[in-house]
CSV table of C-alpha atoms in Angstrom, one decimal:
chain,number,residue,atom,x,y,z
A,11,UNK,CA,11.5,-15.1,-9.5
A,12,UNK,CA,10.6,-17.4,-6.2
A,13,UNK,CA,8.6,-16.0,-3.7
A,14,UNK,CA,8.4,-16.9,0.0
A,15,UNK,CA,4.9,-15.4,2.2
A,16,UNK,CA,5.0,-14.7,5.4
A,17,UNK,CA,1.9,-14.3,7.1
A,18,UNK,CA,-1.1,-16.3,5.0
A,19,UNK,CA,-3.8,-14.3,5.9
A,20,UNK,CA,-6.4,-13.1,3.4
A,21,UNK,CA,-4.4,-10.5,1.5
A,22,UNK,CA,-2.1,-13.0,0.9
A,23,UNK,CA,-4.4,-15.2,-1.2
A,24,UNK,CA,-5.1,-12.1,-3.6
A,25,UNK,CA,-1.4,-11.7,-3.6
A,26,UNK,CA,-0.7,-15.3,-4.8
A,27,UNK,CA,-3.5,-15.3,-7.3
A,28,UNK,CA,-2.1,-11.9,-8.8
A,29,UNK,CA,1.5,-14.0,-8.8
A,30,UNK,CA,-0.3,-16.9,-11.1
A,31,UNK,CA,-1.0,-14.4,-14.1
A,32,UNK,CA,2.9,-13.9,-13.6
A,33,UNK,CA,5.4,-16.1,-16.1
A,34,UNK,CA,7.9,-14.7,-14.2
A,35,UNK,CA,6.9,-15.2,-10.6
A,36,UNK,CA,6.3,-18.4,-8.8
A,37,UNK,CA,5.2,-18.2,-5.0
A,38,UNK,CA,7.2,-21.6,-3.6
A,39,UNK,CA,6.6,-21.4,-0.2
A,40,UNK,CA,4.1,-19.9,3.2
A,41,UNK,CA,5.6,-19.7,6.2
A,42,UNK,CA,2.7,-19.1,9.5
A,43,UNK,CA,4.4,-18.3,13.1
A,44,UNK,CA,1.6,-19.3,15.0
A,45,UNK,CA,0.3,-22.1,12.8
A,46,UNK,CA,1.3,-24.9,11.1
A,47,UNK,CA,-2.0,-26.3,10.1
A,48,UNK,CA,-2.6,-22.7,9.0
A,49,UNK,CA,0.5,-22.3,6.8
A,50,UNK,CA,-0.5,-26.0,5.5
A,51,UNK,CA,-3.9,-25.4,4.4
A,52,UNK,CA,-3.0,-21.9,2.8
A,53,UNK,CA,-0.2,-24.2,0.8
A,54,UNK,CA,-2.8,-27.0,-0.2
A,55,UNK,CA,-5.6,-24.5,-1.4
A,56,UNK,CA,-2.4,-22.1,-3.2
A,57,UNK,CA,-0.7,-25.4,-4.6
A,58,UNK,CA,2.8,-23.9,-3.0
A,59,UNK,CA,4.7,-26.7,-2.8
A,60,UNK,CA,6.6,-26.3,0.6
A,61,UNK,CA,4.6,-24.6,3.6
A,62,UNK,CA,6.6,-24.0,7.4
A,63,UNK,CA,5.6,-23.9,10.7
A,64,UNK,CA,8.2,-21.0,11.6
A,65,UNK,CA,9.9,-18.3,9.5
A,66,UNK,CA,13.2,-19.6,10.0
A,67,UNK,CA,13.3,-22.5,8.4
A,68,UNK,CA,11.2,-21.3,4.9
A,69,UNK,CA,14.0,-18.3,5.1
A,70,UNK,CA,17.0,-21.0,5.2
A,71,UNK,CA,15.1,-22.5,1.9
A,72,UNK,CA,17.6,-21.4,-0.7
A,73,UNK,CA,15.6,-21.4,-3.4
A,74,UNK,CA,12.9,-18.4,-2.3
A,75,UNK,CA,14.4,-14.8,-3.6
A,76,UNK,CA,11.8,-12.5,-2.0
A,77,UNK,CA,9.5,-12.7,0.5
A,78,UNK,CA,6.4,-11.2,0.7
A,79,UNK,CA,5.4,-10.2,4.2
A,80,UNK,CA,1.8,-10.3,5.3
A,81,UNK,CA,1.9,-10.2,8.6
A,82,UNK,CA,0.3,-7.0,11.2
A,83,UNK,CA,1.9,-4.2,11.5
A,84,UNK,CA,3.3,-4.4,14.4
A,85,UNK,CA,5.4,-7.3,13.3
A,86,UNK,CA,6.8,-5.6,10.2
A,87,UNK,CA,9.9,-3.7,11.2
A,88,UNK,CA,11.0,-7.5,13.3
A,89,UNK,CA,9.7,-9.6,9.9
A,90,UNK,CA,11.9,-6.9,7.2
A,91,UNK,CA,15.0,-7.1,9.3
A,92,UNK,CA,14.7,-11.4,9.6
A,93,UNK,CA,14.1,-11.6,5.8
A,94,UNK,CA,17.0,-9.0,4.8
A,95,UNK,CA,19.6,-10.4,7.4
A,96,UNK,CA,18.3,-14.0,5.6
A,97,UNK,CA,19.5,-12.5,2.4
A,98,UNK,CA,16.2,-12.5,1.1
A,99,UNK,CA,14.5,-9.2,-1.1
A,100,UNK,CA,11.5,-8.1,0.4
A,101,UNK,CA,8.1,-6.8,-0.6
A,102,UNK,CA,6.2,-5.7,2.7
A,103,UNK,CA,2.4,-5.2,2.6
A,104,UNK,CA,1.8,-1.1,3.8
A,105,UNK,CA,2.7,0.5,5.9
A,106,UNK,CA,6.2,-1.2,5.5
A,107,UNK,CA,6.9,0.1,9.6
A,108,UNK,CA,5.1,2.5,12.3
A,109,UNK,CA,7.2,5.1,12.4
A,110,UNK,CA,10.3,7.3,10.4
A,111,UNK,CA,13.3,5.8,13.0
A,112,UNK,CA,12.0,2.5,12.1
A,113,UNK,CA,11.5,3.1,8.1
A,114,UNK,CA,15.2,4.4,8.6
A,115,UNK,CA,16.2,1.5,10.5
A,116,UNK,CA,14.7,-1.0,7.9
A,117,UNK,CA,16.0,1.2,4.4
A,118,UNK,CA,19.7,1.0,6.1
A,119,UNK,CA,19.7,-2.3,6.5
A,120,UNK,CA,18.5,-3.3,2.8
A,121,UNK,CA,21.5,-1.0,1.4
A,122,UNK,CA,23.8,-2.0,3.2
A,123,UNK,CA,22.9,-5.7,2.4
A,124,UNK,CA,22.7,-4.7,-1.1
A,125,UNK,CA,19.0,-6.3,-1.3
A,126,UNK,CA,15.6,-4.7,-2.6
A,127,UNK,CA,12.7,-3.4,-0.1
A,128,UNK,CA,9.6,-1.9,-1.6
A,129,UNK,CA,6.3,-0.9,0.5
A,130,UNK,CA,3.8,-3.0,-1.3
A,131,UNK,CA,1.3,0.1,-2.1
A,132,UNK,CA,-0.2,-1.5,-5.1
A,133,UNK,CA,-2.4,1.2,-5.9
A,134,UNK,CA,0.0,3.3,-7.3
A,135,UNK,CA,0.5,1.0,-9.9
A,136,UNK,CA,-2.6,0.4,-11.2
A,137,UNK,CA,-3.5,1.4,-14.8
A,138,UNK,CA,-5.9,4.1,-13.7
A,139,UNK,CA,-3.4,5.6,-11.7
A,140,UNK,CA,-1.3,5.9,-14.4
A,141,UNK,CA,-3.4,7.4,-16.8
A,142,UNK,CA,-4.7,10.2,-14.1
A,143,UNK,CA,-1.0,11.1,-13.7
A,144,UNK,CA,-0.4,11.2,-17.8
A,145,UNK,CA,-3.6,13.9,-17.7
A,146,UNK,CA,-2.2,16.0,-14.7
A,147,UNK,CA,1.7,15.7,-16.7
A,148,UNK,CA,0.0,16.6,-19.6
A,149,UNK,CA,-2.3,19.6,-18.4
A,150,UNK,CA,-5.6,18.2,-19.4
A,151,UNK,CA,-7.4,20.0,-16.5
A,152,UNK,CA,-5.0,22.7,-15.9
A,153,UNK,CA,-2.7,23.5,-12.7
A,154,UNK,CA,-4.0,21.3,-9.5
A,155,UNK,CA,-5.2,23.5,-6.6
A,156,UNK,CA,-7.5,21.1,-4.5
A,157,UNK,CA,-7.7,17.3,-4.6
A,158,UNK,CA,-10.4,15.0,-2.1
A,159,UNK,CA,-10.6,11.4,-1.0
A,160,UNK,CA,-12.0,9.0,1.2
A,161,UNK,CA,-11.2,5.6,2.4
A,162,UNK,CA,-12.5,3.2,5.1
A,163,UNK,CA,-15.6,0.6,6.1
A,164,UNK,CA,-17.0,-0.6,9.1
A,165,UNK,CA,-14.9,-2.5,10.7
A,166,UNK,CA,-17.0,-5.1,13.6
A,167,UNK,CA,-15.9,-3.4,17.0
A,168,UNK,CA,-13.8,-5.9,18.3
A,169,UNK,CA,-10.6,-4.3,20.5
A,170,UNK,CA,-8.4,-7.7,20.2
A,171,UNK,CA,-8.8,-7.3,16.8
A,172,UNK,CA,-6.2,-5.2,14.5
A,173,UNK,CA,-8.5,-2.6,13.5
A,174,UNK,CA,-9.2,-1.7,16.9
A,175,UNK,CA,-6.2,-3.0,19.1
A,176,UNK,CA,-2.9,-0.4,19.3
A,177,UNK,CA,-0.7,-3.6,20.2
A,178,UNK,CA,-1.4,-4.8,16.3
A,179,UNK,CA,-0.9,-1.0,15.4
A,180,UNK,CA,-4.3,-0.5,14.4
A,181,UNK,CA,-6.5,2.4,13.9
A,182,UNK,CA,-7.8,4.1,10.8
A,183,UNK,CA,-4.5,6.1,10.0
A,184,UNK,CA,-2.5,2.9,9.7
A,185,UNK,CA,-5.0,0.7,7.8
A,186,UNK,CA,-6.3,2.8,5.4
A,187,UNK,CA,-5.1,6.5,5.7
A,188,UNK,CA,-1.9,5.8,4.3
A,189,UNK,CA,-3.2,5.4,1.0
A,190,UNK,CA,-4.6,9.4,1.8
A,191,UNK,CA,-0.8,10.1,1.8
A,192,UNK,CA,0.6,8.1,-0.8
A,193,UNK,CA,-2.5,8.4,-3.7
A,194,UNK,CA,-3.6,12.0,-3.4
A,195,UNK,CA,0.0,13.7,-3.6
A,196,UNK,CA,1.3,11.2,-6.3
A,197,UNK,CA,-2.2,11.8,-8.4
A,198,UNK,CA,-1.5,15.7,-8.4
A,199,UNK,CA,2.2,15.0,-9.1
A,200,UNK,CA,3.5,17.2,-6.1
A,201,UNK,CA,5.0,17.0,-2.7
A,202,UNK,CA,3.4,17.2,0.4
A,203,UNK,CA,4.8,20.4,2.6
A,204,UNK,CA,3.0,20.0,5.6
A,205,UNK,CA,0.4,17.8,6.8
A,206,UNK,CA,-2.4,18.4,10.0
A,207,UNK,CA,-4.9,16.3,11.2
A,208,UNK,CA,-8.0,15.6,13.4
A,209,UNK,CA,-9.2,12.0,14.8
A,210,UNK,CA,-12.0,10.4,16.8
A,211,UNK,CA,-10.4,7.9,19.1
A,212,UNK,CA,-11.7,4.4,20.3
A,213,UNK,CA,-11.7,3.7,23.7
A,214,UNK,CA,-8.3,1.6,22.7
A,215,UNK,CA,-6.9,4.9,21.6
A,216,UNK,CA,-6.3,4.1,18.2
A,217,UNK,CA,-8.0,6.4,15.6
A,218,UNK,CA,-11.3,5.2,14.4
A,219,UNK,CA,-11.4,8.3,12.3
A,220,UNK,CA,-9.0,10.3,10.5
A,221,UNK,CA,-9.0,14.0,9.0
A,222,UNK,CA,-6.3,14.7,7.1
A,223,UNK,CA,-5.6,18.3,5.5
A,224,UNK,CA,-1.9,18.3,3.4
A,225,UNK,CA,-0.8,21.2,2.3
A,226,UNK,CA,1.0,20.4,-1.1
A,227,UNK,CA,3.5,22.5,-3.0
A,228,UNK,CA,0.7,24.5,-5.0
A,229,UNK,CA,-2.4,22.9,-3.4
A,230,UNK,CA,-4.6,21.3,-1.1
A,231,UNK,CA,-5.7,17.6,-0.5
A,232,UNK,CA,-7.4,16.6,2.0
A,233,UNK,CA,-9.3,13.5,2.5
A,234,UNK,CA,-11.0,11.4,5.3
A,235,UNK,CA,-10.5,7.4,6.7
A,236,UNK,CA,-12.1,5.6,8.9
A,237,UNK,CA,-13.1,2.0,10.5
A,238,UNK,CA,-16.7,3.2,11.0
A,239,UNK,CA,-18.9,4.9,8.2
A,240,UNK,CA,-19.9,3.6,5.2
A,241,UNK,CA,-17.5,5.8,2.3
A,242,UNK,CA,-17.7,5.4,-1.7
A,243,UNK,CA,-13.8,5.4,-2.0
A,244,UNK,CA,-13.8,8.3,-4.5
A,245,UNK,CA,-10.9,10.4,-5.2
A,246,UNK,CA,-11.1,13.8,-7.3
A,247,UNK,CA,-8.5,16.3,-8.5
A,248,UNK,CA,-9.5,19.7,-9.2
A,249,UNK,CA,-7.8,22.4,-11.4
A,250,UNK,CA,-8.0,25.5,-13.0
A,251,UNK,CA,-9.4,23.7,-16.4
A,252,UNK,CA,-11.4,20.9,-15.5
A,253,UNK,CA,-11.3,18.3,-12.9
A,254,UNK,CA,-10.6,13.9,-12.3
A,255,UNK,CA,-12.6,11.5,-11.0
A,256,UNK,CA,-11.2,8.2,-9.2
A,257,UNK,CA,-13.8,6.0,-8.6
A,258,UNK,CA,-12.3,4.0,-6.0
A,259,UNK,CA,-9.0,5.5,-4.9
A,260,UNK,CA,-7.1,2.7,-4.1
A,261,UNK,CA,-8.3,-0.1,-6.2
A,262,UNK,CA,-11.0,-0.3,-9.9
A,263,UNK,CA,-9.7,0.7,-13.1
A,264,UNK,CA,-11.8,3.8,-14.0
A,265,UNK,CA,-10.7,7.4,-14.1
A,266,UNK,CA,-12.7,10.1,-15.7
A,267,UNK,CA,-11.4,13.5,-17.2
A,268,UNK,CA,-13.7,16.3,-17.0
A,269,UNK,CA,-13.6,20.0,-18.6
A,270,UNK,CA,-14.2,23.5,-17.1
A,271,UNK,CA,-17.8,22.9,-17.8
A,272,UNK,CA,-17.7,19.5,-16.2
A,273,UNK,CA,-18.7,17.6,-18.9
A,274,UNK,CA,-16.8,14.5,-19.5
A,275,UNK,CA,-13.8,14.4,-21.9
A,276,UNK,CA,-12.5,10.8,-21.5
A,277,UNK,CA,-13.8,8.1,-19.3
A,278,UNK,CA,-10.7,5.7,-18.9
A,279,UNK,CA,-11.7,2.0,-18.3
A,280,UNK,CA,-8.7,-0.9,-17.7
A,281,UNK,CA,-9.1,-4.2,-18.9
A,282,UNK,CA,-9.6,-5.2,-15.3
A,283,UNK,CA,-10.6,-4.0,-12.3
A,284,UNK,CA,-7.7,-4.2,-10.0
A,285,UNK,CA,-4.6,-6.6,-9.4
A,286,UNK,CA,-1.6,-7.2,-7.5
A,287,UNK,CA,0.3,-8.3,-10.3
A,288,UNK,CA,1.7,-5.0,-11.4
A,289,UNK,CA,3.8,-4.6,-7.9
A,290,UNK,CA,4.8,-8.2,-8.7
A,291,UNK,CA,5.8,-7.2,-11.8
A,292,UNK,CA,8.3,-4.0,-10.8
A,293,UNK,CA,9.6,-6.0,-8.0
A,294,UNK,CA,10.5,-8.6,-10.4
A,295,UNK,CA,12.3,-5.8,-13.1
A,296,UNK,CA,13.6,-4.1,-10.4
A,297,UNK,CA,15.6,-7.1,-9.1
A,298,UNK,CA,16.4,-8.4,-12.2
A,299,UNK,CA,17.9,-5.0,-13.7
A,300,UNK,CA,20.0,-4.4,-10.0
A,301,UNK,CA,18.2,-1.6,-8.9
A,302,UNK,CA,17.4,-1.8,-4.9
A,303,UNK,CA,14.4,0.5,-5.2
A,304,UNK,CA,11.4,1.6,-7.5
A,305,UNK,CA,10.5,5.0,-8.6
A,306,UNK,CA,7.3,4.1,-8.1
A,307,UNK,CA,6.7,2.9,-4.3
A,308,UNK,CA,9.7,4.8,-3.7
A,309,UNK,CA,11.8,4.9,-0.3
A,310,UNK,CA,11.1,8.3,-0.3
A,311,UNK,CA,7.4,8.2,-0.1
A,312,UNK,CA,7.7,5.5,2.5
A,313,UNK,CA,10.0,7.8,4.7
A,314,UNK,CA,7.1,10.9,4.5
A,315,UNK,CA,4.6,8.7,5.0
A,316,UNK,CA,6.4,7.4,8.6
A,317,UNK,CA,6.8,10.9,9.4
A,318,UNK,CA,3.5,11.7,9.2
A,319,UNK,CA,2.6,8.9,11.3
A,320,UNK,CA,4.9,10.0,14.0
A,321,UNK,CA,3.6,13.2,13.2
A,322,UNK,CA,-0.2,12.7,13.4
A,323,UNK,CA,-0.2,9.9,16.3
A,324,UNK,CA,2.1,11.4,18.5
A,325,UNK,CA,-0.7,14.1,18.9
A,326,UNK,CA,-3.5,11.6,20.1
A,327,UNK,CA,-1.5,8.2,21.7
């Protein structure tokens, strides 16, 4: 399976390094809109063989079958659209858009051109992942009633750059909160009901910091982002029989089961830490077998996740 970047920024080099422990994926090409020199040097360092100065032309290349989009986030919705109307699959770095009328927009499009569109939210492919679902399926720590997380770093203040600057969509909910959404729900295998929030706000107005309380179907989750403290990461899942530890919610390959009397059970360790390879990897089946969607990343999650944002944001912007 070719693959085409868009944006070579410095998520895309983990993505093309997850894409060389692929047999079946070969990234052929890196398109920059603002840079030529940029796209050409990413190309050189990558060993891609073609590199663009525009997205046009590496879109007209007919041999690249998905692109990988790894632009801001304010250029997604404009960049999905391009690449499907190109004829193109896509895998788009999260969020996939801003907002529910533009995830619509964007998952109308893909079926009617028959094409596949994931949001690239890797974590919930990972290994660990896995096995913390396979415990919760299984009942290892009984029924879920309360599950934790937080996310973020400090981020330099800058307000040009994307962290701080709501014309790049930035702000904590964006960046990093999404993985809040997406992780905490899937990890305690239920849906989220209803969702509230409180934020500290930049002098940009984006959210610095995020609160988020979601109420699930038969429990709570609730976890914290943000662009300015210092956070381990950690997830947990509490239930009526014991309790999970995710070191690292959105990346690592640990996952530790606890009992009612907390001591430890299993202690789940990966072969490696963390990798991009196994969205590469469901993108590539997916395509191959005809389906125009995972079960995974799901269109579904994406669509409650742009709700929330509108949700959330439309309280403070």
């Amino acid at each position: 399976m070719r693959f085409g970047i868009m944006g070579p920024g410095r998520i895309a080099y983990s993505f093309t390094a997850a894409a060389r422990e692929i047999p079946e994926a070969e990234v052929v090409a890196v398109a920059s809109r603002s840079s030529l020199e940029k796209a050409r040097k990413f190309a050189e360092e990558e060993n891609i063989p073609a590199y663009y100065g525009d997205y046009e032309s590496m879109l007209a290349n007919p041999e690249i079958e998905v692109i990988y989009i790894a632009t801001t986030h304010n250029y997604h919705l404009d960049n999905i659209l391009q690449c499907l109307e190109a004829g193109k699959h896509v895998l788009c770095e999260k969020p996939l858009v801003l907002t529910e009328a533009e995830c619509i927009k964007a998952q109308e499009v893909a079926r009617e051109k028959g094409l596949f569109l994931m949001e690239a939210m890797w974590a919930r492919f990972l290994p660990k992942t896995q096995k913390v679902r396979e415990w919760v399926k299984a009942g290892k720590i009984g029924d879920v009633k309360l599950c934790q997380g937080t996310i973020g770093f400090v981020a330099p203040v800058d307000y040009s750059d994307r962290f701080y600057n709501p014309a790049l969509a930035g702000g904590a909910l964006y960046d990093m909160g999404v993985y809040l959404i997406d992780l905490l729900p899937y990890f305690a295998d239920q849906k989220i009901v209803d969702v509230t929030a409180t934020a500290m706000l930049a002098p940009t107005k984006t959210d610095c910091q995020i609160n988020l309380t979601m109420q699930l179907e038969n429990a709570i989750a609730s976890g914290q982002a943000t662009v300015q403290a210092v956070v381990p990461e950690d997830a947990y899942i509490y239930g009526s029989r014991g309790f999970i530890r995710v070191p690292k919610i959105h990346w690592g390959n640990e996952a530790i089961l606890y009992d009612e009397k907390q001591n430890v059970v299993e202690h789940y360790i990966a072969p490696e830490k963390s990798s991009f390879k196994y969205e590469i990897i469901e993108t590539i089946n997916c395509i191959k077998e005809g389906r125009l969607t995972s079960d995974v990343a799901s269109p579904e999650m994406t669509l409650e996740s742009s709700r929330i944002y509108d949700k959330i944001l439309g309280m403070y912007r």
